[in-house]
XYZ file of C-alpha atoms in Angstrom:
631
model
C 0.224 -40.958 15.890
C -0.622 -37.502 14.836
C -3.253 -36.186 17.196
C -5.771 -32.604 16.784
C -3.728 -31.436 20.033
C -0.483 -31.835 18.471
C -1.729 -30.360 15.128
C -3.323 -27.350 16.964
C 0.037 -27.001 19.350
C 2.542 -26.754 15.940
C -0.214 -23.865 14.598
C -0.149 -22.055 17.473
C 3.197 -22.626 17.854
C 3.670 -21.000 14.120
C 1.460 -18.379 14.793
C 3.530 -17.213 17.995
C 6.792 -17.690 16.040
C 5.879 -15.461 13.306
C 4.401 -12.651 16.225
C 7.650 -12.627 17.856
C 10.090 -12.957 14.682
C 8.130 -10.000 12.989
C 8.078 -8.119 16.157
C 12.191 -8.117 16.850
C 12.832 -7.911 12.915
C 10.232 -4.415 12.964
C 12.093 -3.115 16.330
C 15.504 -4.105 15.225
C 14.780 -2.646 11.488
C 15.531 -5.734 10.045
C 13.833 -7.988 6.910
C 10.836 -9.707 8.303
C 10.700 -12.483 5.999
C 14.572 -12.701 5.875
C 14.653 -13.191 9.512
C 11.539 -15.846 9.407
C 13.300 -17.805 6.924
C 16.136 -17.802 8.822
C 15.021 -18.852 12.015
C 12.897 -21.353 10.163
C 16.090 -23.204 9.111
C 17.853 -22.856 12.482
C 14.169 -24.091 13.946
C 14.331 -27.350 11.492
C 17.731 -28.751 12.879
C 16.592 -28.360 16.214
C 15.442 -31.694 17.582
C 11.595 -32.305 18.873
C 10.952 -29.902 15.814
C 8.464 -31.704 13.659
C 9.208 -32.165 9.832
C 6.554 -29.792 7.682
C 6.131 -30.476 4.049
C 5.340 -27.337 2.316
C 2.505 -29.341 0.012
C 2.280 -26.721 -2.962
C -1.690 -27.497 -3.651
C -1.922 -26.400 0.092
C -0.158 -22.580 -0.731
C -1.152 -22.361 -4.478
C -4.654 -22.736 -3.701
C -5.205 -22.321 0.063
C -2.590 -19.239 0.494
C -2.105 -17.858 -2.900
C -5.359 -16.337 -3.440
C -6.271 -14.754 0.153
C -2.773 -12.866 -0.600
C -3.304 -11.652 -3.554
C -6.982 -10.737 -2.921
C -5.745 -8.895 -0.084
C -3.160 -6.873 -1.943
C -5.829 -6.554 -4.818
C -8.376 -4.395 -2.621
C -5.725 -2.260 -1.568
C -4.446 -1.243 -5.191
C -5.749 1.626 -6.907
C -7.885 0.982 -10.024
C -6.995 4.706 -11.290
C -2.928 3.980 -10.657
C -3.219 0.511 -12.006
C -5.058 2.296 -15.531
C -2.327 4.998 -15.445
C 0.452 2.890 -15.210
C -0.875 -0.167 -17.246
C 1.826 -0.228 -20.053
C 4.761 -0.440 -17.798
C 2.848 -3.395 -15.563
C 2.244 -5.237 -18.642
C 5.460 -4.943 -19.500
C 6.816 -5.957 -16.038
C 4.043 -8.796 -15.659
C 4.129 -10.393 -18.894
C 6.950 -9.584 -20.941
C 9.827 -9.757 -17.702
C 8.433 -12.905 -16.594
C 8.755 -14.677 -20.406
C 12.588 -13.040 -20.598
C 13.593 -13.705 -16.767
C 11.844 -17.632 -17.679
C 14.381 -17.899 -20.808
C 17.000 -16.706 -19.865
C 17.602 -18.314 -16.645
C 16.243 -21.486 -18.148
C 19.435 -20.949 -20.497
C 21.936 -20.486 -17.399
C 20.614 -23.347 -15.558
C 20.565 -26.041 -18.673
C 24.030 -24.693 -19.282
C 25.394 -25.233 -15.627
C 23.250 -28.441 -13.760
C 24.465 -31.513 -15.821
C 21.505 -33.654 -16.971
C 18.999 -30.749 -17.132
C 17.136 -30.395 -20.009
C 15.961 -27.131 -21.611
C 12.697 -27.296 -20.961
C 13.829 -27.909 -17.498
C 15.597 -25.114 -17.271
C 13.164 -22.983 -18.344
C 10.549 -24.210 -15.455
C 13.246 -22.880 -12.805
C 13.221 -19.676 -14.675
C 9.518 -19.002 -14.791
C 9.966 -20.705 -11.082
C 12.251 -17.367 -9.921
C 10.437 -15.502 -12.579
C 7.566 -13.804 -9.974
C 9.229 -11.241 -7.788
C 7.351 -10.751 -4.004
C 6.490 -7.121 -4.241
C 5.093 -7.127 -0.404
C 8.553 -7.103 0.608
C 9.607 -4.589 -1.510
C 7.117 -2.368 -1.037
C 7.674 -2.389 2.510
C 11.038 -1.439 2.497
C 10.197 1.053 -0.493
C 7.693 2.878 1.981
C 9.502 2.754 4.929
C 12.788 4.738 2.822
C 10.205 7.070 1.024
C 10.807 5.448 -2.825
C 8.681 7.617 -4.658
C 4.865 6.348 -4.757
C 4.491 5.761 -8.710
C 7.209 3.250 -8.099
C 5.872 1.926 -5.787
C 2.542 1.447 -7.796
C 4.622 -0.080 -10.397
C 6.091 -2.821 -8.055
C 2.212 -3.542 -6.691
C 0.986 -3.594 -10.023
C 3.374 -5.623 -11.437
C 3.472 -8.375 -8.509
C -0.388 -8.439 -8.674
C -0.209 -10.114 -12.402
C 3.090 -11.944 -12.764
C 2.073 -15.011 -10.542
C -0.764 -15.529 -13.244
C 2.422 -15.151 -16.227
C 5.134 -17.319 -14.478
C 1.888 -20.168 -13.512
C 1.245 -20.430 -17.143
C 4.728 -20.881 -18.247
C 5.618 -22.802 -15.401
C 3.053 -25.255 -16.960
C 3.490 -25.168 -20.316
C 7.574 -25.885 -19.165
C 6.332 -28.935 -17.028
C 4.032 -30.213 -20.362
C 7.204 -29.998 -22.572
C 9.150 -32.380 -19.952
C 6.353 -34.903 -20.829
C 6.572 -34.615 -24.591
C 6.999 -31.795 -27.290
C 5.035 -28.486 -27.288
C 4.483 -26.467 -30.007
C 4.631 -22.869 -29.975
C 1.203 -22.680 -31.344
C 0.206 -24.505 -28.005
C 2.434 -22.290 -25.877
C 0.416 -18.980 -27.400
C -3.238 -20.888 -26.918
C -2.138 -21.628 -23.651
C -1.403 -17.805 -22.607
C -4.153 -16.741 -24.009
C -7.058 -18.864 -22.736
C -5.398 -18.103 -19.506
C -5.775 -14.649 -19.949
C -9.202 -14.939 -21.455
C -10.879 -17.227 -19.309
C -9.116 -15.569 -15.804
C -10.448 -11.813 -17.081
C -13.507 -13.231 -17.812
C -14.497 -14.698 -14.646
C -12.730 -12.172 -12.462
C -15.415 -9.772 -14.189
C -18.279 -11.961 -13.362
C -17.408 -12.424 -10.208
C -16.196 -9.076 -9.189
C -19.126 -7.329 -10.455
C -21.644 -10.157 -8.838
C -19.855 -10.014 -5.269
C -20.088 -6.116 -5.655
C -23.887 -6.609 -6.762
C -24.334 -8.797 -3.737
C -22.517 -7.089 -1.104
C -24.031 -3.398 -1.846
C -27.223 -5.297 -0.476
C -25.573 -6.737 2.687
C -25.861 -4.305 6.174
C -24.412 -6.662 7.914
C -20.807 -6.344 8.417
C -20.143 -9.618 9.591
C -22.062 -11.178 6.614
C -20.475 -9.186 4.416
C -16.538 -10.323 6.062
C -17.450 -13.463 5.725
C -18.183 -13.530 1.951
C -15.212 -11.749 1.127
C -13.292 -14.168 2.172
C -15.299 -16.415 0.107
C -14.643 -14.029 -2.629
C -11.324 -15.405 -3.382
C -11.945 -18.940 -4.154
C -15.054 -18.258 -5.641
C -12.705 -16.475 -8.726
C -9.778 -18.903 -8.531
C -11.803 -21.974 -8.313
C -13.750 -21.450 -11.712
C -11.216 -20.100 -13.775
C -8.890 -22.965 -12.878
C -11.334 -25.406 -13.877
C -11.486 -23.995 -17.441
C -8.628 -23.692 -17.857
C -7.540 -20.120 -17.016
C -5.772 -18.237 -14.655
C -7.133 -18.601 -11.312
C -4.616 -15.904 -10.555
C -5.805 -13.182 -13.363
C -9.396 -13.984 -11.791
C -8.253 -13.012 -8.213
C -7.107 -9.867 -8.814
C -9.134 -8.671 -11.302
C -12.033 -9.703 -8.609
C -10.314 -7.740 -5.517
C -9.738 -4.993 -8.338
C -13.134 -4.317 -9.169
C -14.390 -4.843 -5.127
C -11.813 -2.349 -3.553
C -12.886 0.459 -6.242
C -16.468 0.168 -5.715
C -15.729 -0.386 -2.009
C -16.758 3.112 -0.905
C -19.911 2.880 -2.832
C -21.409 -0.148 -1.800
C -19.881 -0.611 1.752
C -21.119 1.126 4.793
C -18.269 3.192 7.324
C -18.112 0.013 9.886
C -18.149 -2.348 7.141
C -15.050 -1.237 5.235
C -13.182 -0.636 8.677
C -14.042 -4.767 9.659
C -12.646 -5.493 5.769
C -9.641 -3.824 6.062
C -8.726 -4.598 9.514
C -9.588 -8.060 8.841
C -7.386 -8.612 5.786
C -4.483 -7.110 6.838
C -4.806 -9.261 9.594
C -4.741 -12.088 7.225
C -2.245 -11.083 4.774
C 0.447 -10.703 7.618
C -0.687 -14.104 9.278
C -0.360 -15.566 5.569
C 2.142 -14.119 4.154
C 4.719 -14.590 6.936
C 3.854 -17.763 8.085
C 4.651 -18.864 4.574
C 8.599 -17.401 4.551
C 8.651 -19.309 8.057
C 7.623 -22.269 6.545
C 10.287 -21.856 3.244
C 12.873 -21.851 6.168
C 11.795 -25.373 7.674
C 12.245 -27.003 4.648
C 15.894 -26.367 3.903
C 16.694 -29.490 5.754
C 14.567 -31.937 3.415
C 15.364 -30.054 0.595
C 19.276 -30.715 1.628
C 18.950 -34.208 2.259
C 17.186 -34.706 -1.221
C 20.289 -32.610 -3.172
C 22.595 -35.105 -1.312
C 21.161 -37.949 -3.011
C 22.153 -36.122 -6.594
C 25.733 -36.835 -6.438
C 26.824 -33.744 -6.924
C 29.727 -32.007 -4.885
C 29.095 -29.395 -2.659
C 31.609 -27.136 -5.314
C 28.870 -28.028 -8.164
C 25.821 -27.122 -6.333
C 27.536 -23.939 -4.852
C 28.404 -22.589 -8.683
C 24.338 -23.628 -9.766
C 23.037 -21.776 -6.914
C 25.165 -18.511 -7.570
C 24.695 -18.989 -11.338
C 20.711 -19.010 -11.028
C 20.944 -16.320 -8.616
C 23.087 -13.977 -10.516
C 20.935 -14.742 -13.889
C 17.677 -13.975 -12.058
C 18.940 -10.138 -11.011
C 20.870 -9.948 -14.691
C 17.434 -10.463 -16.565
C 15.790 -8.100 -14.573
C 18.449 -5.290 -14.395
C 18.645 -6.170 -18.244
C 15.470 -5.723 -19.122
C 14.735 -2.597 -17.201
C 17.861 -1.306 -19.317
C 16.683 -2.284 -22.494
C 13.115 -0.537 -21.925
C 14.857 2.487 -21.367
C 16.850 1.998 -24.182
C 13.950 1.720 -26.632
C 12.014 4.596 -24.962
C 15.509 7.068 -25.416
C 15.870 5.915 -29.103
C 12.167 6.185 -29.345
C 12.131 10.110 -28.133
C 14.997 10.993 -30.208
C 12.972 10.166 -33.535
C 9.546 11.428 -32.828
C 9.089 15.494 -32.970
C 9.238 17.085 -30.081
C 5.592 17.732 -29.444
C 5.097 13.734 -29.016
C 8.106 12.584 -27.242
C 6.543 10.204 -24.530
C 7.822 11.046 -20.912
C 10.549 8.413 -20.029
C 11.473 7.652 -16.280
C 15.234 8.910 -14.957
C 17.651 6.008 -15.334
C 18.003 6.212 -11.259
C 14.192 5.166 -11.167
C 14.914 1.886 -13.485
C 18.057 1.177 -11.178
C 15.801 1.119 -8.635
C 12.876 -1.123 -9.660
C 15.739 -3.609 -11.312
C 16.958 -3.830 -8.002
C 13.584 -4.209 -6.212
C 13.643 -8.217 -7.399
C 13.227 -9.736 -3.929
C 11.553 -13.464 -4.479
C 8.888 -14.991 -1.931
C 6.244 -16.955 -1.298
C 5.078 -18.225 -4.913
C 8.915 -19.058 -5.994
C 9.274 -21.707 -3.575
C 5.398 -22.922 -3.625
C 5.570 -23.299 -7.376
C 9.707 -25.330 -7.145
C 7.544 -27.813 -5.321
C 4.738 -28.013 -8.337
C 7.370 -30.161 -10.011
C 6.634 -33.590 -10.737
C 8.384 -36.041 -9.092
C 10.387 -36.999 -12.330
C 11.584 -34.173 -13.412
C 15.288 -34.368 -13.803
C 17.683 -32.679 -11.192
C 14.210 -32.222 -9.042
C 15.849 -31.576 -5.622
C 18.544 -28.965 -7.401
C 15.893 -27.129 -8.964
C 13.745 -26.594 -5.776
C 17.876 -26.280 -3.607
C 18.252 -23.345 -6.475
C 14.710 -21.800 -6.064
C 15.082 -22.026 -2.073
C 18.769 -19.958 -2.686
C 17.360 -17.135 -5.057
C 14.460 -15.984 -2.379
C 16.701 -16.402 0.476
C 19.541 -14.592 -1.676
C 17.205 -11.732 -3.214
C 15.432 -11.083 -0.149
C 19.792 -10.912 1.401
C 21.313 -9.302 -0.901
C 18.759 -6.747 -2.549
C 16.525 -6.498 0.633
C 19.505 -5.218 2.736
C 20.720 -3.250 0.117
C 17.945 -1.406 -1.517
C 17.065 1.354 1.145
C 20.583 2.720 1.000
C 20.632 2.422 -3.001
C 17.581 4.652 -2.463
C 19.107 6.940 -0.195
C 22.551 6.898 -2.317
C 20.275 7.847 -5.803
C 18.541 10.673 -3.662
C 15.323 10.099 -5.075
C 12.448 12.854 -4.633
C 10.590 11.147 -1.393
C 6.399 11.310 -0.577
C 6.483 15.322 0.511
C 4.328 15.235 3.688
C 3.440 19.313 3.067
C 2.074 17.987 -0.705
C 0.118 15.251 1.091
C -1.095 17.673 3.887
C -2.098 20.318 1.124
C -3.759 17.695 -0.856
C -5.562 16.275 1.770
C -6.857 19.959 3.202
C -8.398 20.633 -0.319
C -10.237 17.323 -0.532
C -11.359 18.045 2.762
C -12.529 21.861 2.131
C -14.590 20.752 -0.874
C -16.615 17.754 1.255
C -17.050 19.963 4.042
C -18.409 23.289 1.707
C -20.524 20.314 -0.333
C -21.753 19.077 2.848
C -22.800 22.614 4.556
C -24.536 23.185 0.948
C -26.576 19.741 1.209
C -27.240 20.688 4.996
C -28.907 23.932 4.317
C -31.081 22.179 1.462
C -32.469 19.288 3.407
C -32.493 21.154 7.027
C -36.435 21.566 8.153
C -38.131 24.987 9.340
C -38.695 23.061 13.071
C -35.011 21.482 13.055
C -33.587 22.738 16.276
C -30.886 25.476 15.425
C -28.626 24.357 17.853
C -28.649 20.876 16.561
C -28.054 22.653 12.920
C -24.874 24.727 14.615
C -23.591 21.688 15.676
C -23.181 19.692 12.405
C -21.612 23.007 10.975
C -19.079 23.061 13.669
C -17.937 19.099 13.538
C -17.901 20.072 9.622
C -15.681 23.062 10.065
C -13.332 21.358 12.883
C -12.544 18.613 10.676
C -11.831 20.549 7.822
C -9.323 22.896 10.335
C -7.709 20.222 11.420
C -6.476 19.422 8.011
C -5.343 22.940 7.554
C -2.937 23.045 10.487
C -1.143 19.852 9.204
C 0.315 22.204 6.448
C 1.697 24.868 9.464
C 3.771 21.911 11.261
C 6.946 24.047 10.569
C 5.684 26.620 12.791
C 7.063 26.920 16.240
C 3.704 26.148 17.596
C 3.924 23.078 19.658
C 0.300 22.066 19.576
C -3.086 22.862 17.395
C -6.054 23.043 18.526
C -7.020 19.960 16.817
C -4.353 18.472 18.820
C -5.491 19.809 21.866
C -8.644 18.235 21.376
C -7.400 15.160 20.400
C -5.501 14.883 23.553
C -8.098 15.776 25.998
C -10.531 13.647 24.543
C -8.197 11.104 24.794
C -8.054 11.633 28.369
C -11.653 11.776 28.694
C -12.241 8.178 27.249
C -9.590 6.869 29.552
C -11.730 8.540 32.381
C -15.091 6.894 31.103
C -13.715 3.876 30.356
C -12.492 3.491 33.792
C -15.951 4.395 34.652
C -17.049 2.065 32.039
C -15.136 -1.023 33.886
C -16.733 -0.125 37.628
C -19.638 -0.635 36.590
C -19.290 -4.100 34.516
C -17.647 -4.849 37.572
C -20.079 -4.024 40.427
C -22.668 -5.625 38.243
C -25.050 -2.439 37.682
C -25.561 -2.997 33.848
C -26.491 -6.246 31.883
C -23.687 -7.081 29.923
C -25.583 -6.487 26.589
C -25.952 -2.418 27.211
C -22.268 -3.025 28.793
C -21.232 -3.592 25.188
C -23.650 -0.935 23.528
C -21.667 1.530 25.664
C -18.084 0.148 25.353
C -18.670 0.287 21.234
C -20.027 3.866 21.509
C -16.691 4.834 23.183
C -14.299 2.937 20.921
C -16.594 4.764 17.702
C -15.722 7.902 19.084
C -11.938 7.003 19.742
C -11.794 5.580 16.188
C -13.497 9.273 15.101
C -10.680 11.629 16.513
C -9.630 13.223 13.567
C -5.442 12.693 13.700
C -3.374 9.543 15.366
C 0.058 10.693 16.515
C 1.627 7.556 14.503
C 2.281 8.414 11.282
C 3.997 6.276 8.469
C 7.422 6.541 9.468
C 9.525 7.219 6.484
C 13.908 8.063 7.021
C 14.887 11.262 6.165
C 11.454 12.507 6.211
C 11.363 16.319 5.749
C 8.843 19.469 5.327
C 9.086 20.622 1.894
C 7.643 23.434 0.008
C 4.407 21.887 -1.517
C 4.741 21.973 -6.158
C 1.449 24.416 -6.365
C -0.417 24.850 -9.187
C -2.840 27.513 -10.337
C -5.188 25.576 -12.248
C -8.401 27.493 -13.605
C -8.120 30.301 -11.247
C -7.531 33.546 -12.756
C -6.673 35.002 -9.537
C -4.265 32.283 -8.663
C -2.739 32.651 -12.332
C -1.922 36.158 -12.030
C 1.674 37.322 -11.374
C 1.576 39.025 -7.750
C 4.396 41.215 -6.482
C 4.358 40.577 -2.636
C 3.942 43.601 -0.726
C 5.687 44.172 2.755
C 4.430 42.522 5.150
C 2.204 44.132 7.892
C 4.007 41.997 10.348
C 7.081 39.856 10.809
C 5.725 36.900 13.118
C 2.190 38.328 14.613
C -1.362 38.763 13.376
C -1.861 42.960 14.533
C -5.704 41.848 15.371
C -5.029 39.225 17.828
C -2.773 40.920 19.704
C -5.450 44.313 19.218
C -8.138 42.118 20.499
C -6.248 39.940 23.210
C -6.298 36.790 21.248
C -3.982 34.303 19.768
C -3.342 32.600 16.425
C -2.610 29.355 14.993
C -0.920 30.245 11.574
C -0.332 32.739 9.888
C -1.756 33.946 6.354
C -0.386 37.417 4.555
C -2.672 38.773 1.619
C -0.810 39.192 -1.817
C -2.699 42.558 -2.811
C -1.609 44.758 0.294
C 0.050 42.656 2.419
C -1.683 42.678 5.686
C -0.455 39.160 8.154
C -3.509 37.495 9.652
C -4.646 34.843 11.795
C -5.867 31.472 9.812
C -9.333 29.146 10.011
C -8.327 27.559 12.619
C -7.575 30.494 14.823
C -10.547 31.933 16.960
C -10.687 35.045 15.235
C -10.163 34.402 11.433
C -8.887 37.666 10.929
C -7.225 36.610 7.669
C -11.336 35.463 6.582
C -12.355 39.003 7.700
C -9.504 40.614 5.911
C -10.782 39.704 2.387
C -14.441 40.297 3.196
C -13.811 43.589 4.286
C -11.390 44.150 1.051
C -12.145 41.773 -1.313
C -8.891 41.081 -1.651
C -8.922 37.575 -3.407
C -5.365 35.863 -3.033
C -3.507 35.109 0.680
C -0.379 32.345 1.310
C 0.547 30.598 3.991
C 3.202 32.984 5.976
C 4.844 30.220 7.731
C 8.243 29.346 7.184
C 9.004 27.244 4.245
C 5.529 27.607 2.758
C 4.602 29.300 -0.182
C 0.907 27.572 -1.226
C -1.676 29.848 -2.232
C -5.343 29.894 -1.202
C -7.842 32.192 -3.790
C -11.053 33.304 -1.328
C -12.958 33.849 -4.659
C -12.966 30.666 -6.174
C -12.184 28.445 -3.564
C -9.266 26.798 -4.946
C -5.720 25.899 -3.465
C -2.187 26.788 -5.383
C-alpha cells in the first residue's frame, strides 16, 4: 500500500538526487542531464528502488509548460524578431524534414512498422532540448546570435513536432489526407497565437496593477496553464500559446513589474526550471528498465534492436546536419544571382557546423515516445529508439560540441565589448537621471541630500567604466574597494544583527525589517566577483564605431604622448589614478572618472579638446566629451 510518507520520501528523495548529481556533474565539468540519466538507470536496477512510470499527460501538461514559460521570459523579443526567418526555418520546416526522414529510416529498418509509424518516431526525435545546448554553448563562449538561434528555435519546435506527432498517431487509426494534415498545422498555429496574445497581454494588464510581489509570483505560475489549457481545448497548440504568453510578459516585464518583483520572478523560475527540467532527465533514466523488459517481449534479437537504435540515431543528426547544409546551399546560390547591392548576409559554414551539431534531445522526446497508444505497432522499439537518441545526442554531441567549438575558433562574447556596452548604457541613465533630478529637485530640498543622489549616480556609472581598464596592472578599483569593505561591513552588522535576535532585544517582526534592509543593500553592490565563466575567455580590443559623431568620425593622427604610464597631474598634485585617458588633439595622458582628480575631465574643459581614448593596454575605444558618445 502506497502511503503520503512513502510518496513524499521518493520526492524528496528525487529532489536530493538531482542536487547532488547536478552538483558533481557542474564541479567535475561534466553533462548534467547525461549524468542524471545515467545514474537514473544504474538507480532503477538497484533493488528497494521503486518502479516510476513516466505518465506523459503528467510531463506534457504538468512539466512542459512551466519549462517553456520559463525559458520564454528569458528570451529576447528584439533577438527573437531579428532572427525570426532562421527560427522558422529551424522550428517548422527542420522538424517536418527530421519527422520524414527518420520516419523513412525507421519503416525501412524495424520489421512490421508502418510508415505512418515511422514517421511518429521522427517527429518523436524531431524537437531538439536547446537548455542543454545552450549551456554548454555559454559555458565555451559560442557566439550569442547562435545561441539566440538555438533558444529561439527550441522555444517553437515542441508546438511543430506535437502537431505532427498527432496527425502521425491519427493516420495509424485510419487514412489522413494531406488537406487534413495542412488544417491541422494551421489551426494549431492559429488558435495557439491567438490565445497566447490574449493571455499575454491580459496577465501583463493584470500584473502592472499587482504591488504585491508574492501575488504577482503566484499568478505567474498560473500564467502557464492558463495559455496551454485553452488553446488545447480548441484545438491548438498549447505549446505556441506558452511561449508566445512568456514572450509578451518578459518584454513588458520592466514596465509593469516593480525592482523586488522581477528579482522574486526570476529567482523563482530558475529555481523551477532546474528542479523541472532535471528531475525529468532523472526520471528518463529510471525507465530504461521497463522500457527493456517491454522490447524483450518483441522478439527481436539483441543484433536487430542494436542496428534500429544506431539507424534512428544516425538519421536524426543526418537530417539535421543536412538541412543546415542545404540552407546554406540555397542562400550561396541565392547571393550569386542577385546584384551585389542586395546579396543577403549568409552565416560562415563553421556557424551551420555548429548549430547542426547542437542536436542534443531531452525532455519532450521521451515524454511524447510515451504519447503512443498502446497499439501502435513495434510500441516498446519506438519508445527503446527514442530513449537511445537523447541518451546518444546528449553522449555523443554533448561531449563533443565544446571542443568542435574550440577546434572552429569561433569569435567568442568579447568581455571589453560587453564592458564598453554596458558603460554607455550606464552613462546615458545616469546623465538622464541627473537631468530629471535637477527638474523635479525643490528650492527647500536639503543640498546635501541632493549631493548624495548625484554621487550614488556618478559611482555607479564609474564603476562601469573601470570594467573596460581590467588589463591594467591595477589590482583593485575603487568600486572594488568598496565592494569589499562593504562586504565586510554587512558581515559585521549582521553579526550584530544575530546578538540581538538572540538576546531577545527586538520583536522578531523589526528583526526581519532589519535583516531585509541588509540583504537590499548586499543585493545593491554594484559588481559580484562571479562572473559567467566562459574557457578561453580573453580581453579583446572592443569593434568601435563612430556613429553620428563628427568628432568621433574624423581621422586623428595621435600625437606623442605626454606620458608613458603616469597622469603628470597626479603625481604634480600627490594623487593617484585609476586609468588612464590620452587626448587625440595634443596628446596630453590623464587620469579617468573614476580617479579623484579627473584630470583627463579638466583637460578638455580647459582646451576644448573634444576626442580622448582609453590609454590602457590593448584598448583603443574612443570617448567624444562634446557629444557624449562612445567609439
Amino acid at each position: 500500500m502506497i502511503t503520503p510518507v512513502h510518496v513524499a520520501t521518493e520526492i524528496v528523495a528525487l529532489v536530493v538526487t538531482v542536487l547532488v548529481v547536478s552538483a558533481v556533474a557542474r564541479r567535475l565539468d561534466w553533462s548534467a542531464p547525461l549524468c542524471l540519466i545515467v545514474v537514473g538507470v544504474a538507480a532503477s536496477y538497484v533493488p528497494g528502488v521503486p518502479e516510476y512510470h513516466l505518465d506523459p499527460e503528467v510531463v506534457l501538461l504538468g512539466l512542459l509548460p512551466p519549462l517553456l514559460y520559463s525559458a520564454a521570459i528569458q528570451t529576447s523579443l528584439v533577438d527573437f524578431r531579428k532572427n525570426r526567418g532562421a527560427i522558422g526555418l529551424m522550428s517548422v520546416g527542420l522538424v517536418v524534414f527530421t519527422a520524414l526522414g527518420v520516419g523513412v529510416v525507421a519503416w525501412a529498418v524495424i520489421p512490421g512498422l508502418p510508415l505512418a509509424g515511422g514517421i511518429a518516431l521522427g517527429a518523436i526525435v524531431a524537437p531538439p532540448d536547446a537548455v542543454a545546448a545552450s549551456v554548454v554553448a555559454r559555458r565555451v563562449g559560442m557566439p550569442r546570435k547562435l545561441i539566440r538561434l538555438l533558444e529561439g528555435e527550441s522555444l517553437f519546435n515542441d508546438a511543430a513536432a506535437l502537431v505532427a506527432l498527432r496527425t502521425a498517431i491519427a493516420a495509424l487509426a485510419g487514412s489522413v489526407s494531406l488537406w487534413q494534415v495542412g488544417a491541422d498545422f494551421f489551426r494549431a498555429a492559429i488558435g495557439g497565437a491567438v490565445v497566447g496574445l490574449v493571455v499575454g497581454f491580459a496577465a501583463a494588464f493584470v500584473r502592472a496593477r499587482m504591488t504585491e510581489p508574492v501575488l504577482d509570483t503566484a499568478l505567474s505560475f498560473a500564467v502557464p496553464f492558463i495559455a496551454y489549457l485553452p488553446a488545447e481545448a480548441i484545438h491548438g497548440s498549447g505549446v505556441l500559446a506558452v511561449v508566445i504568453a512568456g514572450l509578451i510578459l518578459g518584454h513588458k516585464a520592466p514596465q509593469i513589474l516593480s525592482g523586488s518583483t522581477r528579482l522574486a520572478s526570476r529567482l523563482n523560475w530558475q529555481t523551477i526550471q532546474f528542479l523541472l527540467e532535471n528531475m525529468v532527465f532523472l526520471l528518463i533514466g529510471l525507465q530504461l528498465r521497463r522500457i527493456l523488459a517491454e522490447v524483450g517481449e518483441s522478439g527481436l534479437s539483441l543484433l536487430t534492436l542494436t542496428w534500429i537504435c544506431v539507424a534512428v540515431l544516425g538519421a536524426t543528426i543526418l537530417t539535421r546536419m543536412l538541412w543546415l547544409a542545404g540552407i546554406g546551399t540555397v542562400k550561396r546560390v541565392k547571393r550569386r544571382l542577385l546584384p551585389k547591392r542586395k546579396q543577403p548576409k549568409i552565416w560562415p559554414w563553421r556557424y551551420s557546423a555548429v548549430i547542426s551539431w547542437a542536436g542534443m534531445r531531452g525532455v519532450v522526446t521521451l515524454a511524447a515516445a510515451f504519447v503512443l497508444p498502446a497499439d501502435t505497432p513495434q510500441r516498446a522499439v519506438l519508445v527503446l529508439a527514442a530513449f537511445v537518441v537523447v541518451a546518444g545526442t546528449l553522449a555523443v554531441q554533448g561531449m563533443t560540441l565544446p571542443p568542435l567549438i574550440r577546434r572552429l575558433r569561433l569569435p567568442r562574447p568579447d568581455p571589453a565589448e560587453d564592458a564598453l556596452q554596458e558603460a554607455a548604457v550606464l552613462h546615458d541613465m545616469t546623465r538622464a537621471a541627473l537631468a530629471k533630478l535637477e527638474e523635479i529637485r525643490q528650492p527647500d530640498d536639503p543640498p546635501e541630500i541632493i549631493q548624495r543622489l548625484r554621487d550614488r549616480l556618478q559611482h555607479r556609472a564609474d564603476s562601469a567604466w573601470e570594467q573596460l581598464g581590467r588589463q591594467s596592472a591595477l589590482a583593485e578599483t575603487p568600486s572594488d574597494a568598496y565592494r569589499r569593505l562593504r562586504l565586510e561591513l554587512l558581515e559585521v552588522e549582521r553579526e550584530q544583527f544575530l546578538k540581538a535576535r538572540a538576546g531577545g532585544s527586538a520583536d522578531d517582526d523589526v528583526l526581519r525589517r532589519v535583516l531585509e534592509r541588509l540583504d537590499i543593500e548586499e543585493s545593491m553592490l554594484d559588481r559580484d566577483e562571479a562572473e559567467p565563466d566562459i574557457e578561453g575567455r580573453e580581453l579583446r580590443t572592443p569593434a568601435a564605431t563612430a556613429g553620428s559623431c563628427k568628432h568621433l568620425a574624423h581621422e586623428w593622427v595621435e600625437k606623442e604622448p605626454s606620458s608613458a604610464d603616469s597622469c603628470a597631474a597626479c603625481l604634480a598634485e600627490g594623487t593617484t589614478w585609476v586609468h588612464l585617458r590620452m587626448c587625440l588633439k595634443c596628446g596630453n595622458v590623464a587620469c579617468c572618472d573614476s580617479s579623484p582628480r579627473r584630470h583627463a575631465t579638466q583637460h578638455f574643459h580647459e582646451s576644448r579638446h573634444p576626442v580622448m581614448r582609453s590609454y590602457e593596454p590593448g584598448e583603443t575605444w574612443r570617448w567624444c566629451f562634446v557629444d557624449k558618445q562612445l567609439g
